mmCIF file of C-alpha atoms and ligand atoms in Angstrom:
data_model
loop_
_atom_site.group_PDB
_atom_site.id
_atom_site.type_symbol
_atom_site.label_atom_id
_atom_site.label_comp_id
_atom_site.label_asym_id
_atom_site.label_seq_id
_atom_site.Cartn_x
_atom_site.Cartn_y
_atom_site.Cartn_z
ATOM 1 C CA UNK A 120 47.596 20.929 147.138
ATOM 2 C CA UNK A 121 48.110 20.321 143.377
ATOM 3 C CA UNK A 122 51.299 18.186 144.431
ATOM 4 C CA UNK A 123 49.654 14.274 144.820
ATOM 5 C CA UNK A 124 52.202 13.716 147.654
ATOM 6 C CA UNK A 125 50.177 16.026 149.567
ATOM 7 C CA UNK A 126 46.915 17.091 148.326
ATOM 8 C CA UNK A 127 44.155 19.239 149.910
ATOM 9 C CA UNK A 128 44.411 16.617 153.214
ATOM 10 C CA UNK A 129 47.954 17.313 153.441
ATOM 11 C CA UNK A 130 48.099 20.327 153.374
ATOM 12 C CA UNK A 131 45.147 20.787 155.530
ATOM 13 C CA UNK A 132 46.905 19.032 158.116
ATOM 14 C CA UNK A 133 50.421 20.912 157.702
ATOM 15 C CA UNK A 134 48.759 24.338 158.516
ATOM 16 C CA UNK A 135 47.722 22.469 161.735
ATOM 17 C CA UNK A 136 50.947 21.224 162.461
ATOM 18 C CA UNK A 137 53.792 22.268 164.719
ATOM 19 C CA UNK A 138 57.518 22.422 164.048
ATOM 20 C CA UNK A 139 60.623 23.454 165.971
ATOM 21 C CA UNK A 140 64.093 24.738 164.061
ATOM 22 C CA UNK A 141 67.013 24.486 166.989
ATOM 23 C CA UNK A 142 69.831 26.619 165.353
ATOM 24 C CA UNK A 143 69.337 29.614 162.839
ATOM 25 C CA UNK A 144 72.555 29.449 160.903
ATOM 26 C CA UNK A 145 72.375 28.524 157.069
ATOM 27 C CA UNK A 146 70.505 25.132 157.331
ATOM 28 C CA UNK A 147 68.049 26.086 160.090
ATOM 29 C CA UNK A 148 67.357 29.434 158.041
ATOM 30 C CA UNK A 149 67.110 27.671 155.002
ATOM 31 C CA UNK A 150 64.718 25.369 156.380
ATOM 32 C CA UNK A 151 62.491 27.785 158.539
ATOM 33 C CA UNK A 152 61.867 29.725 155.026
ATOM 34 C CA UNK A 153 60.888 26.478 152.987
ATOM 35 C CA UNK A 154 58.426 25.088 156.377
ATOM 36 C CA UNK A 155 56.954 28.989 156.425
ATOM 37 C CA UNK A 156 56.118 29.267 152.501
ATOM 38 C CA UNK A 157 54.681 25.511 152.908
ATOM 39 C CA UNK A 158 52.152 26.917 155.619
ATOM 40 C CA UNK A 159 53.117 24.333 158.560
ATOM 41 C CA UNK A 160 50.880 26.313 161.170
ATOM 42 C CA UNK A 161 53.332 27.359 163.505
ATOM 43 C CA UNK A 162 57.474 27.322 163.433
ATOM 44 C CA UNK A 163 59.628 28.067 166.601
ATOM 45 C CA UNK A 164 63.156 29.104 165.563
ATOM 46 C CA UNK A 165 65.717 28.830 168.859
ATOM 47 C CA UNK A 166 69.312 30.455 168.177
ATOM 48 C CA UNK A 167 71.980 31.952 170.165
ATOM 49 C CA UNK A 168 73.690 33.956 167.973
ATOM 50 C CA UNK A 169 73.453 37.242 166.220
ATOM 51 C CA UNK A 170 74.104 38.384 162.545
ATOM 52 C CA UNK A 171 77.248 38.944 160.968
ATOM 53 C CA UNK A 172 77.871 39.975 157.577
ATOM 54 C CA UNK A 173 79.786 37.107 157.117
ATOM 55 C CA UNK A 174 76.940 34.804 157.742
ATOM 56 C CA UNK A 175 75.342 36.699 154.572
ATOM 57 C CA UNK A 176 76.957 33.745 151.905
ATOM 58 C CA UNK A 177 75.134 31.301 152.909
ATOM 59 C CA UNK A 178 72.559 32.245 155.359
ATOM 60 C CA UNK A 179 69.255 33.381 152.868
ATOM 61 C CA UNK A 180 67.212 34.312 155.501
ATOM 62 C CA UNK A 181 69.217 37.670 156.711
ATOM 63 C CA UNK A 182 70.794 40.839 155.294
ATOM 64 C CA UNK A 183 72.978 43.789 155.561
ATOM 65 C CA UNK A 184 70.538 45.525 157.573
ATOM 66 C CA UNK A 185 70.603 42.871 159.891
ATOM 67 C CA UNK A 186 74.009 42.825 160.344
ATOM 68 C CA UNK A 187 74.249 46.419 161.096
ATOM 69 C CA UNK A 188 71.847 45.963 163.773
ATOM 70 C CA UNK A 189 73.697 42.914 164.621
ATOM 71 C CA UNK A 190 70.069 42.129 165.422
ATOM 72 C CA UNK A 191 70.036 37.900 167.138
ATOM 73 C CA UNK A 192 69.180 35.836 164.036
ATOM 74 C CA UNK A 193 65.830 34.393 166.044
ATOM 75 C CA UNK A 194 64.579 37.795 166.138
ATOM 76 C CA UNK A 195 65.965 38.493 162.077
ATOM 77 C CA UNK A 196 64.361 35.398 161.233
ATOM 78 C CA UNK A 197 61.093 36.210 162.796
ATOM 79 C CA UNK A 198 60.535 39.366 161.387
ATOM 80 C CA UNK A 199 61.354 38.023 157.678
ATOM 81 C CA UNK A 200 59.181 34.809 158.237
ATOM 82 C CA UNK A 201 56.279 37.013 159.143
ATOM 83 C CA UNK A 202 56.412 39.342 155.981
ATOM 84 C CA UNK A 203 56.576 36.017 153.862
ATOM 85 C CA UNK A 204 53.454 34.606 155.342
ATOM 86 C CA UNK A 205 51.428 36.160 157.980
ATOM 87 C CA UNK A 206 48.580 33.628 158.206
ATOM 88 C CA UNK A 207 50.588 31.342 159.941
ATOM 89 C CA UNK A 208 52.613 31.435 163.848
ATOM 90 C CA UNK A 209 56.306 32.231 163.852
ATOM 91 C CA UNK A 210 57.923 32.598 166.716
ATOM 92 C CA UNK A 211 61.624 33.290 167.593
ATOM 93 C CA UNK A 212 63.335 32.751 170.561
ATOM 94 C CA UNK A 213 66.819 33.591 171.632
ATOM 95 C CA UNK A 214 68.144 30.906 173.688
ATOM 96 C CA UNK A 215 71.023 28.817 173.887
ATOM 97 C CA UNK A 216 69.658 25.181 173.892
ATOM 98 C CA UNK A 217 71.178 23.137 177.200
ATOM 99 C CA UNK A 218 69.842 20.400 179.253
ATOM 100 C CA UNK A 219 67.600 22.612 181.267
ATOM 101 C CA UNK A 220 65.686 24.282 178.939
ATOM 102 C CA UNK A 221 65.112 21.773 176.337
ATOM 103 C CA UNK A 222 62.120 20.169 177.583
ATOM 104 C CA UNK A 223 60.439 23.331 177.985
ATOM 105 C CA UNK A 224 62.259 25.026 174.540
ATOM 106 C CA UNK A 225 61.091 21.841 172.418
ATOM 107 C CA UNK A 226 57.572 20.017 174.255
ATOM 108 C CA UNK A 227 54.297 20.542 172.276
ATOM 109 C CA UNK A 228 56.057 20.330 168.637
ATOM 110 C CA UNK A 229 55.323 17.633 165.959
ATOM 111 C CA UNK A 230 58.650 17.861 164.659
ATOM 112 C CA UNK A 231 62.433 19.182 165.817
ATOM 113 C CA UNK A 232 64.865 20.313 162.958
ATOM 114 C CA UNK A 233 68.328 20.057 163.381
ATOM 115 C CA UNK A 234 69.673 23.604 162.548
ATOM 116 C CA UNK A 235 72.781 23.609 164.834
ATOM 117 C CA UNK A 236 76.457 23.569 164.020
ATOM 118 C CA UNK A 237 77.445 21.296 167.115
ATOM 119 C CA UNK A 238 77.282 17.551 168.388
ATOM 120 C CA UNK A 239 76.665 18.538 171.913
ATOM 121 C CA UNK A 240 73.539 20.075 170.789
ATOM 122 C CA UNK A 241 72.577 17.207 168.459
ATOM 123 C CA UNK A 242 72.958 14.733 170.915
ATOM 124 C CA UNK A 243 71.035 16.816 173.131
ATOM 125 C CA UNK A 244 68.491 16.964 171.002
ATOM 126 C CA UNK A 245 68.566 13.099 169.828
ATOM 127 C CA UNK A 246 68.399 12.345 173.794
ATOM 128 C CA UNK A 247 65.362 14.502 174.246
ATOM 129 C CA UNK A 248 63.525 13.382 171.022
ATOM 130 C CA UNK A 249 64.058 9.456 171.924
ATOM 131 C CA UNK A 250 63.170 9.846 175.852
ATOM 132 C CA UNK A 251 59.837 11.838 174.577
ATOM 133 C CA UNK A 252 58.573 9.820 171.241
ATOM 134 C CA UNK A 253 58.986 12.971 169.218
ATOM 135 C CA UNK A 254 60.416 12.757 165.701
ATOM 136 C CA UNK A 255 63.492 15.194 164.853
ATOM 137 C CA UNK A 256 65.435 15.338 161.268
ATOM 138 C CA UNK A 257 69.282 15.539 161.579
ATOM 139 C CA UNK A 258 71.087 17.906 158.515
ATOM 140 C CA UNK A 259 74.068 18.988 159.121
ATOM 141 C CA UNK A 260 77.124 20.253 156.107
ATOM 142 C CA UNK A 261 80.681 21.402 156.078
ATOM 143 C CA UNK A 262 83.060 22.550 153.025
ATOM 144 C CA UNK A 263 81.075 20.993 149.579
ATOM 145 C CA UNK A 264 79.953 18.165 151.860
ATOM 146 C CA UNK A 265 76.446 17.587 153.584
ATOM 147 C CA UNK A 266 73.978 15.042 155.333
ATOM 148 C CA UNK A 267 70.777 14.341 156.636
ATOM 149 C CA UNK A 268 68.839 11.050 158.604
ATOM 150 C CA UNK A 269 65.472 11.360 160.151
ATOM 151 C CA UNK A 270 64.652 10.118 163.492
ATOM 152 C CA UNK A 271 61.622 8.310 164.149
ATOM 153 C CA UNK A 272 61.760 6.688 168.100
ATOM 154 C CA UNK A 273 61.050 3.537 168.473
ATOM 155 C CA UNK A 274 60.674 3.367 164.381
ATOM 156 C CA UNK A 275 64.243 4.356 162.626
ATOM 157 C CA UNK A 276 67.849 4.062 164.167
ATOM 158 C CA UNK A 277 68.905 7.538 165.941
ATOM 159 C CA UNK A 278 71.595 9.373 165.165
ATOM 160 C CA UNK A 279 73.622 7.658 168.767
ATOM 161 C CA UNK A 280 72.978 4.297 166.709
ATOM 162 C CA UNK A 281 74.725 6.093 163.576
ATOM 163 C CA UNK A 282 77.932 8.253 165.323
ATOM 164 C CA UNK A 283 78.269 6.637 168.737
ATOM 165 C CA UNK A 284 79.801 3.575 167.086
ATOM 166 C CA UNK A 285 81.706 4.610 164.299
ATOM 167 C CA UNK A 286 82.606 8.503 163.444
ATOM 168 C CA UNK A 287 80.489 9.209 160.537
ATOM 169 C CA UNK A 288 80.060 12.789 161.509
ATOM 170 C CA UNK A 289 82.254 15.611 160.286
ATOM 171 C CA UNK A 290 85.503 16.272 161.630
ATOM 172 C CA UNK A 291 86.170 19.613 159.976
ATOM 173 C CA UNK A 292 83.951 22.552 161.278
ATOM 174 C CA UNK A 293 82.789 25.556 159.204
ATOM 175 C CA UNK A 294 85.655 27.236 161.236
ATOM 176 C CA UNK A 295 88.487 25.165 159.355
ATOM 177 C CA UNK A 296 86.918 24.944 155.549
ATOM 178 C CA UNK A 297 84.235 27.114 155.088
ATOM 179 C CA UNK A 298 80.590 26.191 153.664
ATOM 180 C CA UNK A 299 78.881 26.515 149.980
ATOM 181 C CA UNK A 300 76.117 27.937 150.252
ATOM 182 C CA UNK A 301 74.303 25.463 147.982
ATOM 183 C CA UNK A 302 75.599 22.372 150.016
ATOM 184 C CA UNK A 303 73.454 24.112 152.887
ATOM 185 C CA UNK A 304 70.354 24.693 151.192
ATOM 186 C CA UNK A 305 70.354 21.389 149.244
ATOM 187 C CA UNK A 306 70.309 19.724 152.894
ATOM 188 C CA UNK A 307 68.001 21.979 154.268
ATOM 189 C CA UNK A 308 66.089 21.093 151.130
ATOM 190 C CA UNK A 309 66.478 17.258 151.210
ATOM 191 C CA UNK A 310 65.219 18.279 155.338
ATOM 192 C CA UNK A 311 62.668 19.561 154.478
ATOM 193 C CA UNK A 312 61.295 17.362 152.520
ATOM 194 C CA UNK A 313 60.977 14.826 154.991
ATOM 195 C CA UNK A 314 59.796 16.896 157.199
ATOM 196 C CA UNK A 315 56.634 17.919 154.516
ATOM 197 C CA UNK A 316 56.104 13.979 154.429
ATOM 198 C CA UNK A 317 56.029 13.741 158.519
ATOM 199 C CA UNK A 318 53.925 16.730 158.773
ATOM 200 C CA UNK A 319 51.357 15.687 156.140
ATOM 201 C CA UNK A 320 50.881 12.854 157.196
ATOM 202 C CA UNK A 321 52.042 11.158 154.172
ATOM 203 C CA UNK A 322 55.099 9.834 155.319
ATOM 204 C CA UNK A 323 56.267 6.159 154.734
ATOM 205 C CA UNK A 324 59.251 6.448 156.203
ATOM 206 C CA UNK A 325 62.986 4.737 155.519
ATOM 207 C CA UNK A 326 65.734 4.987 157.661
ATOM 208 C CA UNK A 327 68.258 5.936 155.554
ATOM 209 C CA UNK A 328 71.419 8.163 155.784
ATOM 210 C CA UNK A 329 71.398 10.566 152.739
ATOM 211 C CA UNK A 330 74.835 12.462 152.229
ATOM 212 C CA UNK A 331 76.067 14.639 149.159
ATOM 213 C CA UNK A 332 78.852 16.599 147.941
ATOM 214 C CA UNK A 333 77.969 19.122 145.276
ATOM 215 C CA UNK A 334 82.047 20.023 144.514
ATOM 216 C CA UNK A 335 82.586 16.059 143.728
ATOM 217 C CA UNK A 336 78.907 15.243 142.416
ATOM 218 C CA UNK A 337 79.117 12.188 144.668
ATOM 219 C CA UNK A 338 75.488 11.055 146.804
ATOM 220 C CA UNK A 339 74.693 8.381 148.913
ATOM 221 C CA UNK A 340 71.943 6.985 150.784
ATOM 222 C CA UNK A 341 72.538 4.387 152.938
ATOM 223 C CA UNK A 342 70.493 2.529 155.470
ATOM 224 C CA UNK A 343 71.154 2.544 158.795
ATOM 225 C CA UNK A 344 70.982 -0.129 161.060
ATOM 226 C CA UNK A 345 70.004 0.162 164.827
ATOM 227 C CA UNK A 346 72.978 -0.701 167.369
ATOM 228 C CA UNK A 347 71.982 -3.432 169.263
ATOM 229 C CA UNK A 348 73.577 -1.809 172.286
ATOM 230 C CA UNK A 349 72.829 2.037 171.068
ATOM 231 C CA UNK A 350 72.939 3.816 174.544
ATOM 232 C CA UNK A 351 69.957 6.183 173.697
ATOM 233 C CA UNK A 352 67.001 4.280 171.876
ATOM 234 C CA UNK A 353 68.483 0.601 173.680
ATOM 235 C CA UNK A 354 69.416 1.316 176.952
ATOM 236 C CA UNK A 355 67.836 4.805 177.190
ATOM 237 C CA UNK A 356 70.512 6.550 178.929
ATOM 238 C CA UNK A 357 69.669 9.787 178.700
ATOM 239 C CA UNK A 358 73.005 11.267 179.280
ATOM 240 C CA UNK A 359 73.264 14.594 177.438
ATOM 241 C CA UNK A 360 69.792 15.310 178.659
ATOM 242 C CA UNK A 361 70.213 14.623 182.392
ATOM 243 C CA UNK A 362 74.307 16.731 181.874
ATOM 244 C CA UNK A 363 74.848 20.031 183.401
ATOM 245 C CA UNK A 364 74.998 22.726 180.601
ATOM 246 C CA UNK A 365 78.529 22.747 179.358
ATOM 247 C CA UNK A 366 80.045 26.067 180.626
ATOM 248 C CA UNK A 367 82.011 26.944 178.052
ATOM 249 C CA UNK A 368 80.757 26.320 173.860
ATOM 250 C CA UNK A 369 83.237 27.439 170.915
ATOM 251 C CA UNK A 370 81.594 28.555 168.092
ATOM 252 C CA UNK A 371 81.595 27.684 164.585
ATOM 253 C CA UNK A 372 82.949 30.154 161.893
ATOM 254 C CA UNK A 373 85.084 32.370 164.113
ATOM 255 C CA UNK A 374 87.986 32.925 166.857
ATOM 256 C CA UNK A 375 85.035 32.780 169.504
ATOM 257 C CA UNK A 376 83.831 31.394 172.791
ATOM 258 C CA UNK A 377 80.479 31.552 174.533
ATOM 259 C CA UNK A 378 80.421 32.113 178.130
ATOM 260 C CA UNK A 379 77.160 31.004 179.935
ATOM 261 C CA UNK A 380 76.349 32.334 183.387
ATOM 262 C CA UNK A 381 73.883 30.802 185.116
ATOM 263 C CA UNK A 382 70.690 31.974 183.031
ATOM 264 C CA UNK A 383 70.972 35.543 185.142
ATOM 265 C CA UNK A 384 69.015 38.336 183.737
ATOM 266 C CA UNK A 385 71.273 41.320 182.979
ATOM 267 C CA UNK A 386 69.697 45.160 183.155
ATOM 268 C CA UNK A 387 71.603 46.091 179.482
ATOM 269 C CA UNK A 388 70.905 49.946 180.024
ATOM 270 C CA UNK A 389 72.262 49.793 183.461
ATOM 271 C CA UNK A 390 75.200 47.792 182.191
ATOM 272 C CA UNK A 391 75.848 50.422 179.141
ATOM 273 C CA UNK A 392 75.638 53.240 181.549
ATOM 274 C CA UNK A 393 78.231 51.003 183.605
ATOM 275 C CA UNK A 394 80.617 50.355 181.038
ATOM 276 C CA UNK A 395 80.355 53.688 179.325
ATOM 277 C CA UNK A 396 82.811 55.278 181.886
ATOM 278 C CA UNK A 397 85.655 53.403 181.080
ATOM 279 C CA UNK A 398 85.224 52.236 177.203
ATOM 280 C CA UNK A 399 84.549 54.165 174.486
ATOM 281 C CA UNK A 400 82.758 52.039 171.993
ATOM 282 C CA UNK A 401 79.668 50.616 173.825
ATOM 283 C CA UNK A 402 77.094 49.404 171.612
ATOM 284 C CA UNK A 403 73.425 48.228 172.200
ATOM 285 C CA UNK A 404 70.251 47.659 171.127
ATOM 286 C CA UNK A 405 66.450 45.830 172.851
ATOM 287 C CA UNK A 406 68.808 42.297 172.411
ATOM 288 C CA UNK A 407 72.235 42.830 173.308
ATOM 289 C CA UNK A 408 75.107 44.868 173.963
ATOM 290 C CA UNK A 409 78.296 44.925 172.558
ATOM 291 C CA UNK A 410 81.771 46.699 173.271
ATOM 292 C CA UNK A 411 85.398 46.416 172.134
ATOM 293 C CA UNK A 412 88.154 45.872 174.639
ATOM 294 C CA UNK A 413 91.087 45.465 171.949
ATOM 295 C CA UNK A 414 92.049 42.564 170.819
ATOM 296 C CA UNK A 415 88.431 41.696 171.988
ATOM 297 C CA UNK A 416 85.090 41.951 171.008
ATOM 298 C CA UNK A 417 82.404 41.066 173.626
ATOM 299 C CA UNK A 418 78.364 40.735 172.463
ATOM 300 C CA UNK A 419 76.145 39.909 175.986
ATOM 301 C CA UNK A 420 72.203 39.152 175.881
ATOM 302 C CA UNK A 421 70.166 39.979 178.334
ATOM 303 C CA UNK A 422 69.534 36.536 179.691
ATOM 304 C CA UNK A 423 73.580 37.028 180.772
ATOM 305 C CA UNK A 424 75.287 35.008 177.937
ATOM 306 C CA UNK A 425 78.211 36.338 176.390
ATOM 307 C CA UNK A 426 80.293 36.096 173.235
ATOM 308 C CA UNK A 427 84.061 36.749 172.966
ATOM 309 C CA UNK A 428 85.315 37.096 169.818
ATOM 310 C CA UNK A 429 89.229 37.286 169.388
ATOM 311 C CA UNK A 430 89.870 34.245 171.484
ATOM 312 C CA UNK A 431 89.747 30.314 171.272
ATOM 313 C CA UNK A 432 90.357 30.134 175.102
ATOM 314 C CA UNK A 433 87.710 29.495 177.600
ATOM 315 C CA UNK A 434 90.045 30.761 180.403
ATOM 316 C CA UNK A 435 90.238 34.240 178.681
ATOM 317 C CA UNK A 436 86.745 34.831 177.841
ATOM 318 C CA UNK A 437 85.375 33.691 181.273
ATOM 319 C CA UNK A 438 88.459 36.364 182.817
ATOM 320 C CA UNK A 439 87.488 39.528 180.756
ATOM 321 C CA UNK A 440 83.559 38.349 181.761
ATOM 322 C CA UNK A 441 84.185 38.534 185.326
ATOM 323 C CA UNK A 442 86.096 42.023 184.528
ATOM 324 C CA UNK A 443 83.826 43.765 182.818
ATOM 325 C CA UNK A 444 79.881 41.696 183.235
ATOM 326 C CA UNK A 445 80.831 40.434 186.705
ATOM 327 C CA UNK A 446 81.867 37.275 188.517
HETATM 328 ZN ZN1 ZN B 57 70.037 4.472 168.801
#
């Protein structure tokens, strides 16, 4: 309130506001802390994925405990997000984010944060943000090396006008180089801060692309101009939005593949009980189960995803599904 950029109005209006973080690694966790300790009203954080300790570098929201639970990092984040401040909504939900549930995963927000490590997701999420009006902030980082552009339809550029031309997006994954932790909170922070201005109502917004690289001390911002013939905010083709979930996702930051199956509930007891007669090591707790079928290790969630860790090929995790979860 003290802060002029906001003032009592501001931040009047942020405690009445609604945001949405897709994505709970290190930028989306990052981010879901700084919106919670600002008091925007209520925060939904989506994610997919569970702790690992190796997510505990860079990813400030989780901790060893977690990652002995293996607990999803929606329902981590939730529980940490509520001890920080309770006089707000938080809500986590563990979902993986795909044409079909997107509308329903992301209507009724002011805001969408980009917290994902993929561009099938982002340009899921630029398609849905243009077709609906609603404003969405893409961060994303790799290595020393980070960036950020908010979206504002029918206002800014979006991000099909920026990558769909020319490949300004990142090349290398997390997988290949790693991440500094301080090149993802210094986007999430830069994210964040834009999102403060949208949600306050203070925002005079530029369309500029803001990219840094903490290892070479080199920033930029750079505007961005719209593509005459930009697919998504020209000719509104809608095209990720209106795809079929992609069957098959690789992660980012391991030898893994996610299998999708149909959104089918799975009965984890049942399935533990199931599995228990032939493997040893069955693992589970309310969110998932998990078992180790040398030189795999397979994590499914009750809403029938699965992840297969010790492979890169989709062929191979959708075979030892079928085998073990069912065709
Ligand atoms: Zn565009």
């Amino acid at each position: 309130m003290l802060f002029s950029g906001i003032g009592e109005d501001g931040q009047a209006r942020l405690l009445t506001s609604r945001a949405v973080i897709v994505g709970c690694g290190a930028i989306g966790a990052a981010a879901a802390n700084l919106l919670v300790r600002a008091g925007v009203g209520r925060v939904r954080i989506i994610d997919r994925d569970f702790v690992e300790p190796s997510n505990l570098q860079r990813q400030t929201l989780f901790d060893e405990a977690d990652a002995r639970e293996a607990l999803p990092k929606a329902v981590a984040a939730e529980r940490k997000l509520r001890s920080i401040n309770s006089a707000i909504a938080v809500e986590g939900v563990v979902a993986d984010l795909n044409p079909r549930n997107a509308p329903e995963l992301l209507a009724g927000f002011d805001l969408i944060l980009d917290g994902t490590d993929n561009f099938e997701t982002r340009f899921l999420l630029n398609d849905f943000a243009v077709s609906s009006g609603s404003p969405w902030i893409y961060a994303a980082a790799v290595a020393s090396y980070g960036l950020t552009m908010t979206v504002l339809p029918g206002v800014t550029p979006c991000l099909a006008c920026l990558l769909e031309t020319q490949r300004q997006g990142l090349e290398e994954t997390c997988d290949t180089v790693g991440v500094l932790g301080s090149i993802v909170n210094l986007i999430a922070s830069l994210e964040v801060a834009d999102a403060l201005k949208l949600l306050s109502g203070r925002a005079g917004q530029h369309s500029r692309l803001i990219s840094c690289d903490v290892w070479s001390g080199r920033f930029q911002s750079v505007r961005v101009a719209r593509n005459p013939d930009c697919r998504v905010c020209v000719r509104r083709e809608f095209s990720y939005l209106e795809g079929q979930a992609q069957p098959h996702v690789t992660m980012c930051g391991r030898d893994s593949v996610q299998i999708h199956e149909r959104g089918r509930a799975l009965d984890l007891a049942a399935l533990r009980t199931h599995l228990a007669r032939t493997i040893a090591d069955v693992r589970q707790n309310d969110f998932l189960l998990r078992f180790r079928i040398p030189p795999y290790e397979m994590t499914v969630f009750a809403d029938g995803r699965a992840i297969l860790k010790g492979t890169k090929d989709p062929a191979v995790a959708r075979s030892v599904y079928a085998r073990y979860i069912g065709a």
